[in-house]
PDB file of C-alpha atoms in Angstrom:
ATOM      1  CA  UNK E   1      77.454  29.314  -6.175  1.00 78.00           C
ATOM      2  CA  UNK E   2      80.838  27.507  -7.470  1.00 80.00           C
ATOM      3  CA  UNK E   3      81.147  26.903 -11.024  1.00 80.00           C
ATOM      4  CA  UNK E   4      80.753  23.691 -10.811  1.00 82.00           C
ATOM      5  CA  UNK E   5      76.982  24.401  -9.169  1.00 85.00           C
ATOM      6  CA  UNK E   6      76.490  26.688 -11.853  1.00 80.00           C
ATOM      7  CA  UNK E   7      77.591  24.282 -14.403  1.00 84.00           C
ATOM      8  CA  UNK E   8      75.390  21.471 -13.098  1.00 83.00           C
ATOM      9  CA  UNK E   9      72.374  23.471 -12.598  1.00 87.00           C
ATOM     10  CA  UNK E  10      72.395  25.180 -16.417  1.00 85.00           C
ATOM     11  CA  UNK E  11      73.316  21.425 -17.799  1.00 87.00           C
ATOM     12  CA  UNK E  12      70.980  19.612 -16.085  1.00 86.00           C
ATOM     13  CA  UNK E  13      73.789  17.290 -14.331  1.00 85.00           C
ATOM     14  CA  UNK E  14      76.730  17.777 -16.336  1.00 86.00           C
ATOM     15  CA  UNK E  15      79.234  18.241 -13.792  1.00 90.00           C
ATOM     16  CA  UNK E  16      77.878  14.793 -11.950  1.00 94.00           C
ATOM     17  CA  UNK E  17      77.508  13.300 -15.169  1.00 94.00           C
ATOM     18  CA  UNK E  18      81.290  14.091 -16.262  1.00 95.00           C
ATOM     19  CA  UNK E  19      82.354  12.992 -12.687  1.00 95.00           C
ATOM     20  CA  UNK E  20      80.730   9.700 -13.203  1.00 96.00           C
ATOM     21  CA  UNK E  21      81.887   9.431 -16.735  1.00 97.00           C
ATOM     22  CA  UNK E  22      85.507  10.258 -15.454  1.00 97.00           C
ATOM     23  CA  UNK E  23      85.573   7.787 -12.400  1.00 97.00           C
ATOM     24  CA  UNK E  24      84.716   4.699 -15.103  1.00 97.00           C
ATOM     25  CA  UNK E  25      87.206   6.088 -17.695  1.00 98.00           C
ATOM     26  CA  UNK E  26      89.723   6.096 -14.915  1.00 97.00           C
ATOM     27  CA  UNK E  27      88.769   2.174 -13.910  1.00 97.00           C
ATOM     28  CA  UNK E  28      88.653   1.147 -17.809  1.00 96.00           C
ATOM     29  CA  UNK E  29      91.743   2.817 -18.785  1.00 96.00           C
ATOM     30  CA  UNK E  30      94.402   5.259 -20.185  1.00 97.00           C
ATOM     31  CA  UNK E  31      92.323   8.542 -21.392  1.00 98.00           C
ATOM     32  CA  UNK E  32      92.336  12.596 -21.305  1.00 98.00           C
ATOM     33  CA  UNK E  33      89.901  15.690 -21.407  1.00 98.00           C
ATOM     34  CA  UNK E  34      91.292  17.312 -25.245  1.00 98.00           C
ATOM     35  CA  UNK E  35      88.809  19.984 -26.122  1.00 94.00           C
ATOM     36  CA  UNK E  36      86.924  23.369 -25.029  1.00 94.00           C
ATOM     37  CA  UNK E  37      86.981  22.205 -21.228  1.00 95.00           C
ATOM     38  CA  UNK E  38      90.606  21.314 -21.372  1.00 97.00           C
ATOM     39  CA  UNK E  39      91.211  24.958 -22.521  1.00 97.00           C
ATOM     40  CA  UNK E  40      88.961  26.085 -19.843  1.00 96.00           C
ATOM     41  CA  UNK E  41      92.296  24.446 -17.575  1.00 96.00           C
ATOM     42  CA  UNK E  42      94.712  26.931 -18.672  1.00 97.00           C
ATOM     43  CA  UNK E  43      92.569  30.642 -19.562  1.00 96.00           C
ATOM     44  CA  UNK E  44      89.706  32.146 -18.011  1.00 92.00           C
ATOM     45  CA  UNK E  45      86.966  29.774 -18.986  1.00 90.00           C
ATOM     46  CA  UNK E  46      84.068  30.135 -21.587  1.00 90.00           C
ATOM     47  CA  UNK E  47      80.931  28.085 -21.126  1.00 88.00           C
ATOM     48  CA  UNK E  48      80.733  24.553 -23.002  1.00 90.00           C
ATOM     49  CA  UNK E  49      78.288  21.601 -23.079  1.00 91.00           C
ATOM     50  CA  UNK E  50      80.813  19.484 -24.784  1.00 93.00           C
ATOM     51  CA  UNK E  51      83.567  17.055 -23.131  1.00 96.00           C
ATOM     52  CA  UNK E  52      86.157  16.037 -25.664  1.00 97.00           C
ATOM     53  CA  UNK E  53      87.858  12.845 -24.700  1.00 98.00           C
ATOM     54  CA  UNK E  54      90.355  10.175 -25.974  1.00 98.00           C
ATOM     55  CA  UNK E  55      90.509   7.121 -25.070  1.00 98.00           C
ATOM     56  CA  UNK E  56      93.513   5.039 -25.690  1.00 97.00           C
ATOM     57  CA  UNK E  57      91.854   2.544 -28.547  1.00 95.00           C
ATOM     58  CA  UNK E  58      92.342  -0.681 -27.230  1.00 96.00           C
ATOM     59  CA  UNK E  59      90.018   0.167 -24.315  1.00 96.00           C
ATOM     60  CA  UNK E  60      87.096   2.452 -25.842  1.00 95.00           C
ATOM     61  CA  UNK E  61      84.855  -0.458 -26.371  1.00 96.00           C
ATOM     62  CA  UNK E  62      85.556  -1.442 -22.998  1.00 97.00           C
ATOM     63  CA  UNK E  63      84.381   2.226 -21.930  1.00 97.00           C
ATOM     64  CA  UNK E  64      81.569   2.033 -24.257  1.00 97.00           C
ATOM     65  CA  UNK E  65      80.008  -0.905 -22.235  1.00 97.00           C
ATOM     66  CA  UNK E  66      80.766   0.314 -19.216  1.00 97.00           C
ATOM     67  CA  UNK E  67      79.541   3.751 -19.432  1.00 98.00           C
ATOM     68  CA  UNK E  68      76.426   2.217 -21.154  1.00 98.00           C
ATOM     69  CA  UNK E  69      75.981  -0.283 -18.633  1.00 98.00           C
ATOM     70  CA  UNK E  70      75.725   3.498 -16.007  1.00 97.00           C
ATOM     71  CA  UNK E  71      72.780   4.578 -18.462  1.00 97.00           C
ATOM     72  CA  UNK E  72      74.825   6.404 -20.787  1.00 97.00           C
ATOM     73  CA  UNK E  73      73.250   6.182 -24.369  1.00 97.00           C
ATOM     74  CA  UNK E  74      75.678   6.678 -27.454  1.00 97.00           C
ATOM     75  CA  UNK E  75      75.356   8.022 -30.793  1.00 96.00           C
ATOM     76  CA  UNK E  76      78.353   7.294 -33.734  1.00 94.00           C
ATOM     77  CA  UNK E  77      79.450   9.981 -35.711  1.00 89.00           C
ATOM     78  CA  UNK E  78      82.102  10.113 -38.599  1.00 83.00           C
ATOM     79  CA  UNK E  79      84.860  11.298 -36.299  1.00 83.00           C
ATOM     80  CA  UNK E  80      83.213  10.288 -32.790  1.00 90.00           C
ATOM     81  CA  UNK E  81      81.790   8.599 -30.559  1.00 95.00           C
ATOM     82  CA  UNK E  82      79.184  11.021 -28.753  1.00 96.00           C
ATOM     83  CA  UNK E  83      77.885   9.762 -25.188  1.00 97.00           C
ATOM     84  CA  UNK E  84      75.035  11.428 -22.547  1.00 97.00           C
ATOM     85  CA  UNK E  85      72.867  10.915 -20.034  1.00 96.00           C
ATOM     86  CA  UNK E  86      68.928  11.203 -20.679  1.00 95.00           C
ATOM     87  CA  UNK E  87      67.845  15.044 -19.499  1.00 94.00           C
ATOM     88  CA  UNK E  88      71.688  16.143 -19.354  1.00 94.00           C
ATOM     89  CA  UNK E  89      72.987  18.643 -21.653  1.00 94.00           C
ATOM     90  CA  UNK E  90      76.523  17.821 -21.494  1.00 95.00           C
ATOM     91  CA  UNK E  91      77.214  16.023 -24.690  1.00 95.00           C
ATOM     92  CA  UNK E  92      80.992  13.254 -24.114  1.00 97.00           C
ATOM     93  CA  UNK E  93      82.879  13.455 -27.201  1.00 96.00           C
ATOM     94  CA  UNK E  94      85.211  10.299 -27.438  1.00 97.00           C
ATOM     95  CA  UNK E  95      87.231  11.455 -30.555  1.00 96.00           C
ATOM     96  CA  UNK E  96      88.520   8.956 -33.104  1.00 93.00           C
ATOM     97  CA  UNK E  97      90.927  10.323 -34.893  1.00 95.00           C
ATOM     98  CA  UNK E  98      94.283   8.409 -33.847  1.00 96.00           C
ATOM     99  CA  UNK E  99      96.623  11.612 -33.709  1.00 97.00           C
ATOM    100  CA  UNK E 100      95.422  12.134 -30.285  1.00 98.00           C
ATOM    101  CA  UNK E 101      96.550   8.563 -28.617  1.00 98.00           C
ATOM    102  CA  UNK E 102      99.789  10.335 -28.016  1.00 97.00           C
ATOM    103  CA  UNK E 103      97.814  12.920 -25.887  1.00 98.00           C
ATOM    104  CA  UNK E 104      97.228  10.771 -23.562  1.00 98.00           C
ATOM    105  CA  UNK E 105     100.704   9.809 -22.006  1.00 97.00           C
ATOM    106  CA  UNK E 106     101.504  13.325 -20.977  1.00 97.00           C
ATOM    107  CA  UNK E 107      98.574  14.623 -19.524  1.00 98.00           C
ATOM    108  CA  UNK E 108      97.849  15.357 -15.754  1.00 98.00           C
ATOM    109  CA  UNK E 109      95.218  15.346 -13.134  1.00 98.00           C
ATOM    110  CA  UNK E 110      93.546  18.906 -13.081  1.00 97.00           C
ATOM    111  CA  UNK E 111      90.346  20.138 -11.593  1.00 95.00           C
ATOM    112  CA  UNK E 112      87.753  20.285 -13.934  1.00 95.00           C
ATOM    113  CA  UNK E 113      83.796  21.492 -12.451  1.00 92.00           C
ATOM    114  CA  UNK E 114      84.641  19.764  -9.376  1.00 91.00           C
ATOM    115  CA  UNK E 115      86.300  16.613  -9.897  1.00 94.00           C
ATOM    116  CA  UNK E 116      90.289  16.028 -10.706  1.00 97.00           C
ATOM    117  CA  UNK E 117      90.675  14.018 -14.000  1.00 97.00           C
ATOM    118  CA  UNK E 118      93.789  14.040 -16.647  1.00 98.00           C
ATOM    119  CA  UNK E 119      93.698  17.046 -18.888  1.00 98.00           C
ATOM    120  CA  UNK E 120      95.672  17.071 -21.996  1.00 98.00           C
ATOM    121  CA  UNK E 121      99.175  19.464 -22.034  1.00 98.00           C
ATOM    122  CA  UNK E 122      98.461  23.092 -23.306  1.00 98.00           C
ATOM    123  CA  UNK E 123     100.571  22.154 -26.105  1.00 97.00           C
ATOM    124  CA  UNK E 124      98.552  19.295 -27.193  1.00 98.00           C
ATOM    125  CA  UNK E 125      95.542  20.872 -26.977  1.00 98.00           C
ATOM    126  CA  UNK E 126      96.203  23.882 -29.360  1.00 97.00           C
ATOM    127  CA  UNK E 127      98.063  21.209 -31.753  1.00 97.00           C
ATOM    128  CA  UNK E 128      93.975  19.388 -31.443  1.00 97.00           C
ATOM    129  CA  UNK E 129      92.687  23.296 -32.106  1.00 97.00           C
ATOM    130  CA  UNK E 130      94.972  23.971 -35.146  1.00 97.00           C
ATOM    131  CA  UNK E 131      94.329  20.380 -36.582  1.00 96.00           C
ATOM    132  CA  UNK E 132      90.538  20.716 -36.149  1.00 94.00           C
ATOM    133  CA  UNK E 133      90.373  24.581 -37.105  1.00 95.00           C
ATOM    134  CA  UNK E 134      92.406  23.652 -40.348  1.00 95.00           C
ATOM    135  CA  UNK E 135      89.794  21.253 -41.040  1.00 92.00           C
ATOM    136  CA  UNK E 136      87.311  21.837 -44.191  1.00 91.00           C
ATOM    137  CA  UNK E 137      84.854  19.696 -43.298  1.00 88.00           C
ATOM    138  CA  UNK E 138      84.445  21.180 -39.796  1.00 85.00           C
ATOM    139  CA  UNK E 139      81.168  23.817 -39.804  1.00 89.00           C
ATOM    140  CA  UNK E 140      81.846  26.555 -40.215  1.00 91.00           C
ATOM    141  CA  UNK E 141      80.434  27.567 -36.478  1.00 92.00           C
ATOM    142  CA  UNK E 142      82.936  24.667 -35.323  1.00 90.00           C
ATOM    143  CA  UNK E 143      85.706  26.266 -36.964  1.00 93.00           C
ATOM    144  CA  UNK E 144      85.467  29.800 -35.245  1.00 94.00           C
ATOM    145  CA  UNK E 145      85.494  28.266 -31.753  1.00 94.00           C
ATOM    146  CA  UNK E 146      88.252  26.305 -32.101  1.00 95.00           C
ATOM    147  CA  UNK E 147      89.885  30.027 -33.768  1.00 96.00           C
ATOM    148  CA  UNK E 148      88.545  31.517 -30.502  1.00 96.00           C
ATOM    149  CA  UNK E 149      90.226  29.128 -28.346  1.00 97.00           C
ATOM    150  CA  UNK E 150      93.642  29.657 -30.196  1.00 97.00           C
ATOM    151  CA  UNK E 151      93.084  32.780 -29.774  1.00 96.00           C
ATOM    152  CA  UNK E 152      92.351  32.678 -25.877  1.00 96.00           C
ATOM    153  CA  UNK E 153      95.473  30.633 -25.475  1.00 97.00           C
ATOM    154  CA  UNK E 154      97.511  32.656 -27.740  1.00 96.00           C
ATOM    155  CA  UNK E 155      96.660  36.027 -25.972  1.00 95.00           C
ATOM    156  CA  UNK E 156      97.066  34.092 -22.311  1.00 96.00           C
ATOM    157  CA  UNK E 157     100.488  32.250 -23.580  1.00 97.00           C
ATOM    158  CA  UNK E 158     102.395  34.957 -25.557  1.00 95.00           C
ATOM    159  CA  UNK E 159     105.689  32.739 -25.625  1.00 96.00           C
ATOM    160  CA  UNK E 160     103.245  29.768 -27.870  1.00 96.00           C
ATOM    161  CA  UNK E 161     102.252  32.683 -30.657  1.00 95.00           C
ATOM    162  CA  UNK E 162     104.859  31.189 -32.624  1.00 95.00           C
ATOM    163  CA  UNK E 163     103.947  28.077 -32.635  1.00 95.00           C
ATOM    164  CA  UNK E 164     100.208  29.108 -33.954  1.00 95.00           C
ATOM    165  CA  UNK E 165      99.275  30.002 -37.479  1.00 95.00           C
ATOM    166  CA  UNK E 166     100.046  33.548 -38.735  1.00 94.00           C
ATOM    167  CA  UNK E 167      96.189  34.430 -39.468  1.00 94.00           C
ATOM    168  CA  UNK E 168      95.199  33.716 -35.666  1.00 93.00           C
ATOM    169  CA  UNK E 169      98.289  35.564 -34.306  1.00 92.00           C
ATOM    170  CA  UNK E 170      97.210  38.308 -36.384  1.00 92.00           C
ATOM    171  CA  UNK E 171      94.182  38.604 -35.121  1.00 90.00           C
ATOM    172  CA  UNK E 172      95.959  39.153 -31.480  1.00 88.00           C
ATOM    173  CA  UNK E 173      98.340  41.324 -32.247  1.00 83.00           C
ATOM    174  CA  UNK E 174      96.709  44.162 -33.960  1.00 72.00           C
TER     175      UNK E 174
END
């Protein structure tokens, strides 16, 4: 089985429902994958149910409707807008927070479970990690997988240790 078999059989569609989400996204607008899956891009991947997106803002309403008008169904959170099928497991994160708009202009087509969508730069993504693992109102839980992703990238990307924070490179290097 490929991974992205795997991934659609343990999420109960995710993989389709991420290509279908992906294929609007592209035909509403400017966007990128930011989070755990992005990661997944650059080091040997870990298992996820969550997409992290960003939209550029003046077209997330316009990809609210038209992924709801698909059968998506969307709950609001403080900082996002969370989006799934009925039955699926995979849970689409559209993030709100406005420091990732500029993560958008750089990023690039990779493959991600089977379909080719833009992926954030490595470099964004761990600034996304440090900002959300720095974050006290993050649970705690939250926290130590976005630590665990530094630390993925850090130990796969010794030249960006220095750019990280001296507790997680610590961590690596003893």
């Amino acid at each position: 089985m490929t991974a992205e078999e795997i991934y659609e059989s343990v999420t109960n569609g995710g993989s389709s429902d991420l290509a279908e989400a992906a294929a609007i996204l592209d035909r509403t607008g400017r966007w990128c994958l930011i989070g755990g899956l992005a990661v997944n891009c650059y080091v040997e991947p870990v298992y996820t149910v969550d997409a992290d997106i960003v939209v550029a803002s003046e077209n997330l309403s316009r990809a609210r409707e038209n992924l709801t008008a698909a059968g998506f169904r969307f709950e609001e959170f403080a900082h996002s807008l969370n989006a799934s099928k009925p039955g699926s497991k995979l849970q689409i994160q559209f993030t709100q927070d406005a420091r990732y708009q500029g993560f958008i202009g750089c990023a690039e087509r990779r493959e991600v479970l089977g379909s080719f969508i833009p992926v954030a730069r490595l470099e964004d993504i761990m600034q996304g990690k440090i900002w959300a693992w720095k974050d006290p109102e993050w649970r705690p839980t939250k926290r130590k997988k976005d630590e665990l992703d530094l630390m993925r990238i850090a130990e796969a990307f010794p030249k960006l240790r220095p750019e990280l924070p001296r507790e997680i490179v610590d961590q690596i290097e003893k």
